[in-house]
PDB file of C-alpha atoms in Angstrom:
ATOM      1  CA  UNK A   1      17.321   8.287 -36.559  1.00  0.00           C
ATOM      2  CA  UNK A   2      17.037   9.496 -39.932  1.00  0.00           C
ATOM      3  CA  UNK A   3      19.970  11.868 -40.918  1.00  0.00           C
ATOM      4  CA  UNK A   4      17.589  14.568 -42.648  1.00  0.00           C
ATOM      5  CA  UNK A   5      15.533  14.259 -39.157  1.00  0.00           C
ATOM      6  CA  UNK A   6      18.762  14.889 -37.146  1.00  0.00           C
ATOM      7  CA  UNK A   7      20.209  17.805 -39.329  1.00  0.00           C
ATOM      8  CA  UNK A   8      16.814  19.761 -39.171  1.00  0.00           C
ATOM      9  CA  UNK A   9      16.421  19.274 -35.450  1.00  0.00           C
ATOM     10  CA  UNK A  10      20.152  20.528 -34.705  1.00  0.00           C
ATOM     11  CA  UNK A  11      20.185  23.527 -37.042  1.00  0.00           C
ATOM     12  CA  UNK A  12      15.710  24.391 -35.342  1.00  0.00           C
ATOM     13  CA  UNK A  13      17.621  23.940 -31.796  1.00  0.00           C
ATOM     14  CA  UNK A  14      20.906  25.948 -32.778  1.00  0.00           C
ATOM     15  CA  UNK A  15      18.535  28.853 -34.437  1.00  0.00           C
ATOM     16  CA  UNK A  16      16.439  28.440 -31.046  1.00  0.00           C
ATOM     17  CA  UNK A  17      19.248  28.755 -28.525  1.00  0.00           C
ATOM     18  CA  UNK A  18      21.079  32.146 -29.634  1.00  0.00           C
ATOM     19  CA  UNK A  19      18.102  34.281 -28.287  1.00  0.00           C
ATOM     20  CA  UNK A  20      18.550  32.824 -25.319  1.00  0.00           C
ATOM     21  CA  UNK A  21      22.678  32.936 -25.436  1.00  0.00           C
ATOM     22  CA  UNK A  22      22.635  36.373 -25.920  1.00  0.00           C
ATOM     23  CA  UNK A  23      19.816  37.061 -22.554  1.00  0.00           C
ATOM     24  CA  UNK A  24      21.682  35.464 -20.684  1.00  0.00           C
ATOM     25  CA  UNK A  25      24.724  37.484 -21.541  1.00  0.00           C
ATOM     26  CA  UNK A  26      22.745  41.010 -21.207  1.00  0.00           C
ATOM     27  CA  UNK A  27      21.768  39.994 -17.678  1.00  0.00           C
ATOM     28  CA  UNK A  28      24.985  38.903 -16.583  1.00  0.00           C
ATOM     29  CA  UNK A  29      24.191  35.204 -16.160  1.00  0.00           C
ATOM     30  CA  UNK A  30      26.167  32.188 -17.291  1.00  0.00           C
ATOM     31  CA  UNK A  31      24.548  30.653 -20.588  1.00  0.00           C
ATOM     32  CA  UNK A  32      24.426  26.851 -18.826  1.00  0.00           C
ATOM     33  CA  UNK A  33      21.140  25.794 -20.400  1.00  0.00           C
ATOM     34  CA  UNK A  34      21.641  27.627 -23.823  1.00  0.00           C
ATOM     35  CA  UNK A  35      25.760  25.851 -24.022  1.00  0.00           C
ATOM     36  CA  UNK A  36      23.914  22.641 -23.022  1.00  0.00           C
ATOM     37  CA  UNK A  37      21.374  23.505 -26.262  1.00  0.00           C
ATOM     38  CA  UNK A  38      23.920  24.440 -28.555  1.00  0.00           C
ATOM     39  CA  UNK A  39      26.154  20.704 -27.838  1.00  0.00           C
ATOM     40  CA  UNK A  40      23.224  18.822 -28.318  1.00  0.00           C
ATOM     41  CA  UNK A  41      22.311  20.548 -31.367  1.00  0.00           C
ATOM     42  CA  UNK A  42      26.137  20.206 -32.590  1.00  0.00           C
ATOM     43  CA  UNK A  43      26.151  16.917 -32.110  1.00  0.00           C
ATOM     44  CA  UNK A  44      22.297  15.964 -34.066  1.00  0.00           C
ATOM     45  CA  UNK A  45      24.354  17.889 -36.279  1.00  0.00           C
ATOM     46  CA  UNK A  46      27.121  16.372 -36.619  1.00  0.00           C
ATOM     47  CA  UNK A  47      25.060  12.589 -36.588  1.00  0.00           C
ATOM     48  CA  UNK A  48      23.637  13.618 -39.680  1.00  0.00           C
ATOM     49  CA  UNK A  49      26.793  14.474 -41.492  1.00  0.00           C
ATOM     50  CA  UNK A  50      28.129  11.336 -40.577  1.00  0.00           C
ATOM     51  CA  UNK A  51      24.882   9.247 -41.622  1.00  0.00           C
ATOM     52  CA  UNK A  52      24.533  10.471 -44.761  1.00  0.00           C
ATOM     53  CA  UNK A  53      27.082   9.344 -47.494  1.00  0.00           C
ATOM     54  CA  UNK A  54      28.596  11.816 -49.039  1.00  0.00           C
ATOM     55  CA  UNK A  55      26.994  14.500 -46.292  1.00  0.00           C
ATOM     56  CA  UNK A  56      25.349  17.451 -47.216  1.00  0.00           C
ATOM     57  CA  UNK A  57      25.435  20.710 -49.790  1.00  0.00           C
ATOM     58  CA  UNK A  58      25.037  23.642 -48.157  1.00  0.00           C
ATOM     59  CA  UNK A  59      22.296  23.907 -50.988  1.00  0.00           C
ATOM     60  CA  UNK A  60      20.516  20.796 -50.192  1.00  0.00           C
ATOM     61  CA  UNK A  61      19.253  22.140 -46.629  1.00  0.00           C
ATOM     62  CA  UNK A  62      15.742  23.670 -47.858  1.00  0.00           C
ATOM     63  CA  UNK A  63      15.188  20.793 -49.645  1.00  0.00           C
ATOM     64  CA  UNK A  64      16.292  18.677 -46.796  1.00  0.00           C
ATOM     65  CA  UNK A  65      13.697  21.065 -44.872  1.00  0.00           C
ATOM     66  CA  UNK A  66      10.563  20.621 -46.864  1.00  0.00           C
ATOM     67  CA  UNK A  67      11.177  16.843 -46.907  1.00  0.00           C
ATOM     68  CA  UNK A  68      11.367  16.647 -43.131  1.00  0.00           C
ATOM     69  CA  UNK A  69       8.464  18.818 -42.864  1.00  0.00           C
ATOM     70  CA  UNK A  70       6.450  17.505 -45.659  1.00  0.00           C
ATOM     71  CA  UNK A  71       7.303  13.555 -44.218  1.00  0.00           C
ATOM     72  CA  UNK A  72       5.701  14.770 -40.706  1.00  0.00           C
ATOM     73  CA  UNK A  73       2.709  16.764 -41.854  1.00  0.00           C
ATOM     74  CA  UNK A  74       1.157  14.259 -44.679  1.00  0.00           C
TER      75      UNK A  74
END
């Protein structure tokens, strides 16, 4: 899997499971699926530091963004 691939998908499934963290906390519920969510998105996360030399700028992830997005949509 391509590290820019990896990094984008953890950080769209990180942003995508706190809404859902933080309803299951305001009904009372254990957060099972949304904990499950957030490890897998940690760890697409943390493939993509690892894959890519010298890892990642905290600057580089738009660009990282539009490349992933631009790749898929051409």
């Amino acid at each position: 899997m391509d590290p820019d691939l990896a990094l984008v998908l953890g950080i769209i499934l990180a942003a995508f499971s706190v809404p859902s963290i933080l309803s299951a906390l305001s009904d009372s519920r254990a957060p099972r699926a949304s904990a499950i969510t957030i490890l897998i998105a940690g760890g697409l996360i943390m493939i993509a530091l690892t894959g890519k030399p010298g890892g990642y700028q905290l600057a580089d992830v738009p660009d990282v963004f539009v490349r992933v997005i631009g790749q898929y949509l051409r």
